[in-house]
Amino acid sequence: MATATQTAAPTLIGSVQRALRLLEAVASHAEGAPAKQLARETGLPLPTTYHLLRTLTHEGYLLRDKGVFVLGDAAVRLAGGGDVQNRRIKIEDSLAHWRDEIGVPIYFALYREGEIELVAVADTPNAPAVEEWADFRETAHAHAIGQCLLSQLDLKSRQDHLDRHPVEAITPYTVRNQRVFLERLGSLDRMEPVVERQEYALGTVCAAIPITAGSTAATMAISLPLHQEERLLPAVERLRTEIGKLFGSLAFSISI
């Protein structure tokens, strides 16, 4: 008789176990394998094997090609999840390194599928990041990250973004209308840092460095309290000087 201190055996779903064994068997054959061979290797009855293979194929985890089964897109995406997590960890480690070296919060963001995406932020209690009090995606015109990303887009993509997220003042220092904002973007040099003073958050100054990899726009940015504004340009120039080394660690993030 079991005692109260014994650990209860886990409830296992047999059909899930069998499906996983099939996936492992398929994955072990680079060129794929037929159903009968997979049944032999997994020790499963042939009717059960056919049933599970049909289900896994329907769900996209397997693909049947010329009588053999290979891994499908769903299984490939599932296997790649760990790679994505590892890339994110590497990005965060890189940002944390430069945060400690320069002594300012560091941000990394992308423009993907028509929206601003803040990928990672590294800050400390003594050097906190700017609080996202207004949605970054909707206020790209007001912060250095958004301004830097929009400046890298072509005119059509830029206009499309502003049609969806119109320019409006969120502090007394925010640009007031689209015409002025577009003129500002048009005056920026290709790789020039974008500096923003209290346009997104009162009492805060920010600067962003453009990073372009193929057709993807990306940026790294820093922020400081207004009373430390004299540190902003030296800090962003220091980050800019190291951008080549840093980009070596960040380039893979474009695929996240």
PDB file of C-alpha atoms in Angstrom:
ATOM      1  CA  MET A   1       0.000   0.000   0.000  1.00  0.00           C
ATOM      2  CA  ALA A   2       1.350   3.462  -0.917  1.00  0.00           C
ATOM      3  CA  THR A   3       2.145   5.822   1.926  1.00  0.00           C
ATOM      4  CA  ALA A   4       1.349   9.531   2.071  1.00  0.00           C
ATOM      5  CA  THR A   5       5.036  10.368   1.721  1.00  0.00           C
ATOM      6  CA  GLN A   6       5.455   8.472  -1.545  1.00  0.00           C
ATOM      7  CA  THR A   7       5.490  10.527  -4.737  1.00  0.00           C
ATOM      8  CA  ALA A   8       2.536   9.769  -7.002  1.00  0.00           C
ATOM      9  CA  ALA A   9       3.458   8.364 -10.408  1.00  0.00           C
ATOM     10  CA  PRO A  10       2.873  10.891 -13.205  1.00  0.00           C
ATOM     11  CA  THR A  11      -0.083  10.380 -15.508  1.00  0.00           C
ATOM     12  CA  LEU A  12       1.339   9.606 -18.945  1.00  0.00           C
ATOM     13  CA  ILE A  13      -0.556   9.853 -22.247  1.00  0.00           C
ATOM     14  CA  GLY A  14       0.384   6.820 -24.289  1.00  0.00           C
ATOM     15  CA  SER A  15      -0.602   8.275 -27.664  1.00  0.00           C
ATOM     16  CA  VAL A  16       1.614  11.309 -27.040  1.00  0.00           C
ATOM     17  CA  GLN A  17       4.534   9.069 -26.108  1.00  0.00           C
ATOM     18  CA  ARG A  18       4.067   7.034 -29.288  1.00  0.00           C
ATOM     19  CA  ALA A  19       3.851  10.167 -31.445  1.00  0.00           C
ATOM     20  CA  LEU A  20       7.070  11.510 -29.920  1.00  0.00           C
ATOM     21  CA  ARG A  21       8.846   8.214 -30.581  1.00  0.00           C
ATOM     22  CA  LEU A  22       7.783   8.466 -34.219  1.00  0.00           C
ATOM     23  CA  LEU A  23       9.049  12.042 -34.494  1.00  0.00           C
ATOM     24  CA  GLU A  24      12.398  10.982 -33.035  1.00  0.00           C
ATOM     25  CA  ALA A  25      12.598   8.083 -35.487  1.00  0.00           C
ATOM     26  CA  VAL A  26      11.830  10.321 -38.471  1.00  0.00           C
ATOM     27  CA  ALA A  27      14.390  12.886 -37.275  1.00  0.00           C
ATOM     28  CA  SER A  28      17.072  10.204 -37.239  1.00  0.00           C
ATOM     29  CA  HIS A  29      16.741   9.729 -41.040  1.00  0.00           C
ATOM     30  CA  ALA A  30      17.995  12.720 -43.009  1.00  0.00           C
ATOM     31  CA  GLU A  31      16.412  11.369 -46.214  1.00  0.00           C
ATOM     32  CA  GLY A  32      13.197  10.249 -44.525  1.00  0.00           C
ATOM     33  CA  ALA A  33      11.828   6.754 -43.866  1.00  0.00           C
ATOM     34  CA  PRO A  34       8.711   4.765 -44.913  1.00  0.00           C
ATOM     35  CA  ALA A  35       5.948   3.863 -42.480  1.00  0.00           C
ATOM     36  CA  LYS A  36       6.896   0.175 -42.221  1.00  0.00           C
ATOM     37  CA  GLN A  37      10.487   0.985 -41.288  1.00  0.00           C
ATOM     38  CA  LEU A  38       9.328   3.512 -38.680  1.00  0.00           C
ATOM     39  CA  ALA A  39       6.950   0.941 -37.210  1.00  0.00           C
ATOM     40  CA  ARG A  40       9.802  -1.567 -36.855  1.00  0.00           C
ATOM     41  CA  GLU A  41      12.172   0.975 -35.303  1.00  0.00           C
ATOM     42  CA  THR A  42       9.638   2.224 -32.766  1.00  0.00           C
ATOM     43  CA  GLY A  43       8.078  -1.159 -32.010  1.00  0.00           C
ATOM     44  CA  LEU A  44       4.613   0.150 -32.807  1.00  0.00           C
ATOM     45  CA  PRO A  45       1.878  -1.836 -34.579  1.00  0.00           C
ATOM     46  CA  LEU A  46       1.640  -0.848 -38.235  1.00  0.00           C
ATOM     47  CA  PRO A  47      -2.019   0.367 -38.019  1.00  0.00           C
ATOM     48  CA  THR A  48      -1.122   2.580 -35.048  1.00  0.00           C
ATOM     49  CA  THR A  49       1.917   3.885 -36.919  1.00  0.00           C
ATOM     50  CA  TYR A  50      -0.192   4.803 -39.966  1.00  0.00           C
ATOM     51  CA  HIS A  51      -2.761   6.561 -37.763  1.00  0.00           C
ATOM     52  CA  LEU A  52      -0.141   8.622 -35.938  1.00  0.00           C
ATOM     53  CA  LEU A  53       1.752   9.446 -39.134  1.00  0.00           C
ATOM     54  CA  ARG A  54      -1.452  10.745 -40.756  1.00  0.00           C
ATOM     55  CA  THR A  55      -2.189  12.890 -37.701  1.00  0.00           C
ATOM     56  CA  LEU A  56       1.341  14.289 -37.482  1.00  0.00           C
ATOM     57  CA  THR A  57       1.317  15.021 -41.214  1.00  0.00           C
ATOM     58  CA  HIS A  58      -2.059  16.783 -40.963  1.00  0.00           C
ATOM     59  CA  GLU A  59      -0.700  18.993 -38.149  1.00  0.00           C
ATOM     60  CA  GLY A  60       2.424  19.880 -40.135  1.00  0.00           C
ATOM     61  CA  TYR A  61       4.937  18.029 -37.951  1.00  0.00           C
ATOM     62  CA  LEU A  62       5.678  15.533 -40.719  1.00  0.00           C
ATOM     63  CA  LEU A  63       5.687  15.681 -44.496  1.00  0.00           C
ATOM     64  CA  ARG A  64       5.151  12.679 -46.782  1.00  0.00           C
ATOM     65  CA  ASP A  65       7.348  12.822 -49.863  1.00  0.00           C
ATOM     66  CA  LYS A  66       7.605   9.963 -52.392  1.00  0.00           C
ATOM     67  CA  GLY A  67       6.538   7.353 -49.866  1.00  0.00           C
ATOM     68  CA  VAL A  68       8.823   8.447 -47.035  1.00  0.00           C
ATOM     69  CA  PHE A  69       8.181  10.719 -44.051  1.00  0.00           C
ATOM     70  CA  VAL A  70      10.399  13.701 -43.193  1.00  0.00           C
ATOM     71  CA  LEU A  71      10.084  16.444 -40.583  1.00  0.00           C
ATOM     72  CA  GLY A  72       7.587  19.164 -41.492  1.00  0.00           C
ATOM     73  CA  ASP A  73       7.681  22.908 -40.945  1.00  0.00           C
ATOM     74  CA  ALA A  74       5.952  22.719 -37.548  1.00  0.00           C
ATOM     75  CA  ALA A  75       8.636  20.388 -36.189  1.00  0.00           C
ATOM     76  CA  VAL A  76      11.406  22.580 -37.610  1.00  0.00           C
ATOM     77  CA  ARG A  77       9.897  25.674 -35.962  1.00  0.00           C
ATOM     78  CA  LEU A  78       9.568  23.799 -32.697  1.00  0.00           C
ATOM     79  CA  ALA A  79      13.206  22.719 -32.817  1.00  0.00           C
ATOM     80  CA  GLY A  80      14.272  26.275 -33.597  1.00  0.00           C
ATOM     81  CA  GLY A  81      12.655  27.694 -30.480  1.00  0.00           C
ATOM     82  CA  GLY A  82      15.771  27.030 -28.430  1.00  0.00           C
ATOM     83  CA  ASP A  83      17.894  28.881 -30.983  1.00  0.00           C
ATOM     84  CA  VAL A  84      15.655  31.930 -30.702  1.00  0.00           C
ATOM     85  CA  GLN A  85      15.932  31.860 -26.917  1.00  0.00           C
ATOM     86  CA  ASN A  86      19.724  31.540 -27.142  1.00  0.00           C
ATOM     87  CA  ARG A  87      19.880  34.517 -29.505  1.00  0.00           C
ATOM     88  CA  ARG A  88      17.834  36.610 -27.118  1.00  0.00           C
ATOM     89  CA  ILE A  89      20.121  35.682 -24.241  1.00  0.00           C
ATOM     90  CA  LYS A  90      23.168  36.696 -26.300  1.00  0.00           C
ATOM     91  CA  ILE A  91      21.548  40.028 -27.146  1.00  0.00           C
ATOM     92  CA  GLU A  92      20.740  40.704 -23.509  1.00  0.00           C
ATOM     93  CA  ASP A  93      24.294  39.781 -22.470  1.00  0.00           C
ATOM     94  CA  SER A  94      25.741  42.149 -25.087  1.00  0.00           C
ATOM     95  CA  LEU A  95      23.508  45.018 -23.989  1.00  0.00           C
ATOM     96  CA  ALA A  96      24.318  44.387 -20.327  1.00  0.00           C
ATOM     97  CA  HIS A  97      28.044  44.540 -21.114  1.00  0.00           C
ATOM     98  CA  TRP A  98      27.789  47.969 -22.730  1.00  0.00           C
ATOM     99  CA  ARG A  99      25.363  49.190 -20.094  1.00  0.00           C
ATOM    100  CA  ASP A 100      28.035  48.484 -17.482  1.00  0.00           C
ATOM    101  CA  GLU A 101      30.857  49.877 -19.639  1.00  0.00           C
ATOM    102  CA  ILE A 102      29.142  53.157 -20.495  1.00  0.00           C
ATOM    103  CA  GLY A 103      26.920  53.472 -17.431  1.00  0.00           C
ATOM    104  CA  VAL A 104      23.632  54.137 -19.251  1.00  0.00           C
ATOM    105  CA  PRO A 105      20.542  52.076 -20.120  1.00  0.00           C
ATOM    106  CA  ILE A 106      20.870  50.388 -23.534  1.00  0.00           C
ATOM    107  CA  TYR A 107      17.964  49.529 -25.826  1.00  0.00           C
ATOM    108  CA  PHE A 108      17.781  47.358 -28.953  1.00  0.00           C
ATOM    109  CA  ALA A 109      14.789  47.607 -31.297  1.00  0.00           C
ATOM    110  CA  LEU A 110      13.666  46.530 -34.777  1.00  0.00           C
ATOM    111  CA  TYR A 111      11.098  47.665 -37.299  1.00  0.00           C
ATOM    112  CA  ARG A 112       9.270  44.496 -38.279  1.00  0.00           C
ATOM    113  CA  GLU A 113       5.996  43.880 -40.101  1.00  0.00           C
ATOM    114  CA  GLY A 114       5.081  47.537 -39.946  1.00  0.00           C
ATOM    115  CA  GLU A 115       5.619  48.048 -36.223  1.00  0.00           C
ATOM    116  CA  ILE A 116       8.271  49.131 -33.723  1.00  0.00           C
ATOM    117  CA  GLU A 117       9.497  46.145 -31.707  1.00  0.00           C
ATOM    118  CA  LEU A 118      11.549  46.749 -28.592  1.00  0.00           C
ATOM    119  CA  VAL A 119      13.583  43.524 -28.469  1.00  0.00           C
ATOM    120  CA  ALA A 120      15.645  44.026 -25.304  1.00  0.00           C
ATOM    121  CA  VAL A 121      16.566  46.607 -22.675  1.00  0.00           C
ATOM    122  CA  ALA A 122      19.459  46.577 -20.213  1.00  0.00           C
ATOM    123  CA  ASP A 123      19.274  48.931 -17.238  1.00  0.00           C
ATOM    124  CA  THR A 124      20.012  49.035 -13.516  1.00  0.00           C
ATOM    125  CA  PRO A 125      18.264  50.517 -10.449  1.00  0.00           C
ATOM    126  CA  ASN A 126      20.804  53.361 -10.549  1.00  0.00           C
ATOM    127  CA  ALA A 127      20.379  53.888 -14.292  1.00  0.00           C
ATOM    128  CA  PRO A 128      16.762  52.908 -15.038  1.00  0.00           C
ATOM    129  CA  ALA A 129      15.263  52.720 -18.509  1.00  0.00           C
ATOM    130  CA  VAL A 130      12.550  55.114 -19.600  1.00  0.00           C
ATOM    131  CA  GLU A 131       9.124  53.938 -18.466  1.00  0.00           C
ATOM    132  CA  GLU A 132       6.890  53.055 -21.421  1.00  0.00           C
ATOM    133  CA  TRP A 133       4.001  55.223 -20.332  1.00  0.00           C
ATOM    134  CA  ALA A 134       2.693  55.635 -23.901  1.00  0.00           C
ATOM    135  CA  ASP A 135       2.808  52.673 -26.306  1.00  0.00           C
ATOM    136  CA  PHE A 136       6.162  52.719 -28.135  1.00  0.00           C
ATOM    137  CA  ARG A 137       4.508  51.385 -31.295  1.00  0.00           C
ATOM    138  CA  GLU A 138       2.022  54.237 -31.472  1.00  0.00           C
ATOM    139  CA  THR A 139       4.448  57.032 -30.544  1.00  0.00           C
ATOM    140  CA  ALA A 140       7.427  56.350 -32.822  1.00  0.00           C
ATOM    141  CA  HIS A 141       7.477  60.036 -33.820  1.00  0.00           C
ATOM    142  CA  ALA A 142       8.126  61.036 -30.210  1.00  0.00           C
ATOM    143  CA  HIS A 143      11.053  58.878 -29.110  1.00  0.00           C
ATOM    144  CA  ALA A 144      14.582  58.459 -30.448  1.00  0.00           C
ATOM    145  CA  ILE A 145      14.123  54.732 -31.105  1.00  0.00           C
ATOM    146  CA  GLY A 146      11.096  55.303 -33.319  1.00  0.00           C
ATOM    147  CA  GLN A 147      12.556  58.319 -35.074  1.00  0.00           C
ATOM    148  CA  CYS A 148      15.718  56.371 -35.853  1.00  0.00           C
ATOM    149  CA  LEU A 149      13.813  53.369 -37.214  1.00  0.00           C
ATOM    150  CA  LEU A 150      11.425  55.479 -39.314  1.00  0.00           C
ATOM    151  CA  SER A 151      14.354  57.431 -40.752  1.00  0.00           C
ATOM    152  CA  GLN A 152      15.652  54.161 -42.246  1.00  0.00           C
ATOM    153  CA  LEU A 153      12.409  53.315 -44.067  1.00  0.00           C
ATOM    154  CA  ASP A 154      11.548  54.234 -47.623  1.00  0.00           C
ATOM    155  CA  LEU A 155       9.034  57.050 -48.110  1.00  0.00           C
ATOM    156  CA  LYS A 156       6.095  54.711 -48.760  1.00  0.00           C
ATOM    157  CA  SER A 157       6.701  52.608 -45.639  1.00  0.00           C
ATOM    158  CA  ARG A 158       7.270  55.724 -43.555  1.00  0.00           C
ATOM    159  CA  GLN A 159       3.994  57.265 -44.738  1.00  0.00           C
ATOM    160  CA  ASP A 160       2.156  53.992 -44.146  1.00  0.00           C
ATOM    161  CA  HIS A 161       3.348  53.967 -40.542  1.00  0.00           C
ATOM    162  CA  LEU A 162       2.294  57.556 -39.931  1.00  0.00           C
ATOM    163  CA  ASP A 163      -1.119  56.909 -41.507  1.00  0.00           C
ATOM    164  CA  ARG A 164      -1.660  54.183 -38.923  1.00  0.00           C
ATOM    165  CA  HIS A 165      -0.005  56.030 -36.037  1.00  0.00           C
ATOM    166  CA  PRO A 166      -0.517  59.772 -36.612  1.00  0.00           C
ATOM    167  CA  VAL A 167       1.843  62.399 -35.253  1.00  0.00           C
ATOM    168  CA  GLU A 168       0.507  64.024 -32.094  1.00  0.00           C
ATOM    169  CA  ALA A 169       2.113  65.864 -29.197  1.00  0.00           C
ATOM    170  CA  ILE A 170       2.450  63.812 -26.036  1.00  0.00           C
ATOM    171  CA  THR A 171       4.678  66.338 -24.212  1.00  0.00           C
ATOM    172  CA  PRO A 172       5.198  70.071 -24.770  1.00  0.00           C
ATOM    173  CA  TYR A 173       8.383  69.186 -26.678  1.00  0.00           C
ATOM    174  CA  THR A 174       6.946  66.627 -29.125  1.00  0.00           C
ATOM    175  CA  VAL A 175       6.868  67.559 -32.808  1.00  0.00           C
ATOM    176  CA  ARG A 176       3.411  68.989 -33.579  1.00  0.00           C
ATOM    177  CA  ASN A 177       2.581  67.801 -37.074  1.00  0.00           C
ATOM    178  CA  GLN A 178       3.502  65.289 -39.735  1.00  0.00           C
ATOM    179  CA  ARG A 179       4.990  67.801 -42.179  1.00  0.00           C
ATOM    180  CA  VAL A 180       7.542  69.052 -39.658  1.00  0.00           C
ATOM    181  CA  PHE A 181       8.301  65.508 -38.574  1.00  0.00           C
ATOM    182  CA  LEU A 182       8.926  64.295 -42.128  1.00  0.00           C
ATOM    183  CA  GLU A 183      11.165  67.287 -42.788  1.00  0.00           C
ATOM    184  CA  ARG A 184      13.184  66.399 -39.722  1.00  0.00           C
ATOM    185  CA  LEU A 185      13.589  62.776 -40.850  1.00  0.00           C
ATOM    186  CA  GLY A 186      14.556  63.907 -44.329  1.00  0.00           C
ATOM    187  CA  SER A 187      17.347  66.105 -42.943  1.00  0.00           C
ATOM    188  CA  LEU A 188      19.064  63.254 -41.102  1.00  0.00           C
ATOM    189  CA  ASP A 189      22.238  61.738 -42.508  1.00  0.00           C
ATOM    190  CA  ARG A 190      22.109  57.994 -43.191  1.00  0.00           C
ATOM    191  CA  MET A 191      24.130  56.872 -40.166  1.00  0.00           C
ATOM    192  CA  GLU A 192      23.693  59.931 -37.977  1.00  0.00           C
ATOM    193  CA  PRO A 193      22.598  59.355 -34.350  1.00  0.00           C
ATOM    194  CA  VAL A 194      19.096  60.631 -33.618  1.00  0.00           C
ATOM    195  CA  VAL A 195      18.821  62.792 -30.492  1.00  0.00           C
ATOM    196  CA  GLU A 196      15.521  63.477 -28.732  1.00  0.00           C
ATOM    197  CA  ARG A 197      15.041  65.768 -25.734  1.00  0.00           C
ATOM    198  CA  GLN A 198      11.907  65.350 -23.605  1.00  0.00           C
ATOM    199  CA  GLU A 199       9.736  64.565 -26.635  1.00  0.00           C
ATOM    200  CA  TYR A 200       8.575  61.242 -25.221  1.00  0.00           C
ATOM    201  CA  ALA A 201       9.165  61.586 -21.477  1.00  0.00           C
ATOM    202  CA  LEU A 202       9.648  64.791 -19.527  1.00  0.00           C
ATOM    203  CA  GLY A 203      12.989  64.975 -17.753  1.00  0.00           C
ATOM    204  CA  THR A 204      14.640  62.508 -20.160  1.00  0.00           C
ATOM    205  CA  VAL A 205      16.984  62.794 -23.140  1.00  0.00           C
ATOM    206  CA  CYS A 206      17.685  59.939 -25.576  1.00  0.00           C
ATOM    207  CA  ALA A 207      19.894  59.118 -28.547  1.00  0.00           C
ATOM    208  CA  ALA A 208      19.633  56.252 -31.041  1.00  0.00           C
ATOM    209  CA  ILE A 209      22.117  54.797 -33.531  1.00  0.00           C
ATOM    210  CA  PRO A 210      20.791  53.321 -36.800  1.00  0.00           C
ATOM    211  CA  ILE A 211      21.693  49.744 -37.692  1.00  0.00           C
ATOM    212  CA  THR A 212      20.680  48.350 -41.076  1.00  0.00           C
ATOM    213  CA  ALA A 213      21.012  44.696 -42.071  1.00  0.00           C
ATOM    214  CA  GLY A 214      19.644  44.066 -45.546  1.00  0.00           C
ATOM    215  CA  SER A 215      16.079  45.334 -45.649  1.00  0.00           C
ATOM    216  CA  THR A 216      15.624  45.297 -41.861  1.00  0.00           C
ATOM    217  CA  ALA A 217      15.872  48.544 -39.885  1.00  0.00           C
ATOM    218  CA  ALA A 218      17.276  48.268 -36.368  1.00  0.00           C
ATOM    219  CA  THR A 219      18.613  50.609 -33.736  1.00  0.00           C
ATOM    220  CA  MET A 220      20.492  50.787 -30.465  1.00  0.00           C
ATOM    221  CA  ALA A 221      19.655  53.616 -28.108  1.00  0.00           C
ATOM    222  CA  ILE A 222      20.575  55.132 -24.769  1.00  0.00           C
ATOM    223  CA  SER A 223      18.747  57.425 -22.345  1.00  0.00           C
ATOM    224  CA  LEU A 224      19.705  59.760 -19.519  1.00  0.00           C
ATOM    225  CA  PRO A 225      17.968  62.063 -17.074  1.00  0.00           C
ATOM    226  CA  LEU A 226      17.763  65.663 -18.295  1.00  0.00           C
ATOM    227  CA  HIS A 227      20.142  66.892 -15.601  1.00  0.00           C
ATOM    228  CA  GLN A 228      22.828  64.564 -17.048  1.00  0.00           C
ATOM    229  CA  GLU A 229      22.333  65.743 -20.629  1.00  0.00           C
ATOM    230  CA  GLU A 230      26.010  66.630 -20.986  1.00  0.00           C
ATOM    231  CA  ARG A 231      26.775  62.891 -20.868  1.00  0.00           C
ATOM    232  CA  LEU A 232      24.451  62.019 -23.760  1.00  0.00           C
ATOM    233  CA  LEU A 233      26.608  62.810 -26.803  1.00  0.00           C
ATOM    234  CA  PRO A 234      29.870  61.409 -25.347  1.00  0.00           C
ATOM    235  CA  ALA A 235      28.015  58.222 -24.335  1.00  0.00           C
ATOM    236  CA  VAL A 236      26.371  57.724 -27.719  1.00  0.00           C
ATOM    237  CA  GLU A 237      29.662  58.430 -29.514  1.00  0.00           C
ATOM    238  CA  ARG A 238      31.360  55.811 -27.375  1.00  0.00           C
ATOM    239  CA  LEU A 239      28.641  53.328 -28.247  1.00  0.00           C
ATOM    240  CA  ARG A 240      28.913  54.324 -31.887  1.00  0.00           C
ATOM    241  CA  THR A 241      32.648  53.642 -31.889  1.00  0.00           C
ATOM    242  CA  GLU A 242      32.023  50.144 -30.596  1.00  0.00           C
ATOM    243  CA  ILE A 243      29.092  49.490 -32.898  1.00  0.00           C
ATOM    244  CA  GLY A 244      31.111  47.205 -35.181  1.00  0.00           C
ATOM    245  CA  LYS A 245      32.061  44.862 -32.350  1.00  0.00           C
ATOM    246  CA  LEU A 246      28.609  45.017 -30.838  1.00  0.00           C
ATOM    247  CA  PHE A 247      26.868  44.426 -34.140  1.00  0.00           C
ATOM    248  CA  GLY A 248      28.800  41.188 -34.464  1.00  0.00           C
ATOM    249  CA  SER A 249      26.858  39.951 -31.448  1.00  0.00           C
ATOM    250  CA  LEU A 250      23.555  41.498 -32.492  1.00  0.00           C
ATOM    251  CA  ALA A 251      23.313  40.761 -36.215  1.00  0.00           C
ATOM    252  CA  PHE A 252      21.640  37.392 -35.623  1.00  0.00           C
ATOM    253  CA  SER A 253      18.831  39.119 -33.731  1.00  0.00           C
ATOM    254  CA  ILE A 254      17.398  40.383 -37.014  1.00  0.00           C
ATOM    255  CA  SER A 255      15.891  36.900 -37.515  1.00  0.00           C
ATOM    256  CA  ILE A 256      14.133  36.830 -34.144  1.00  0.00           C
TER     257      ILE A 256
END
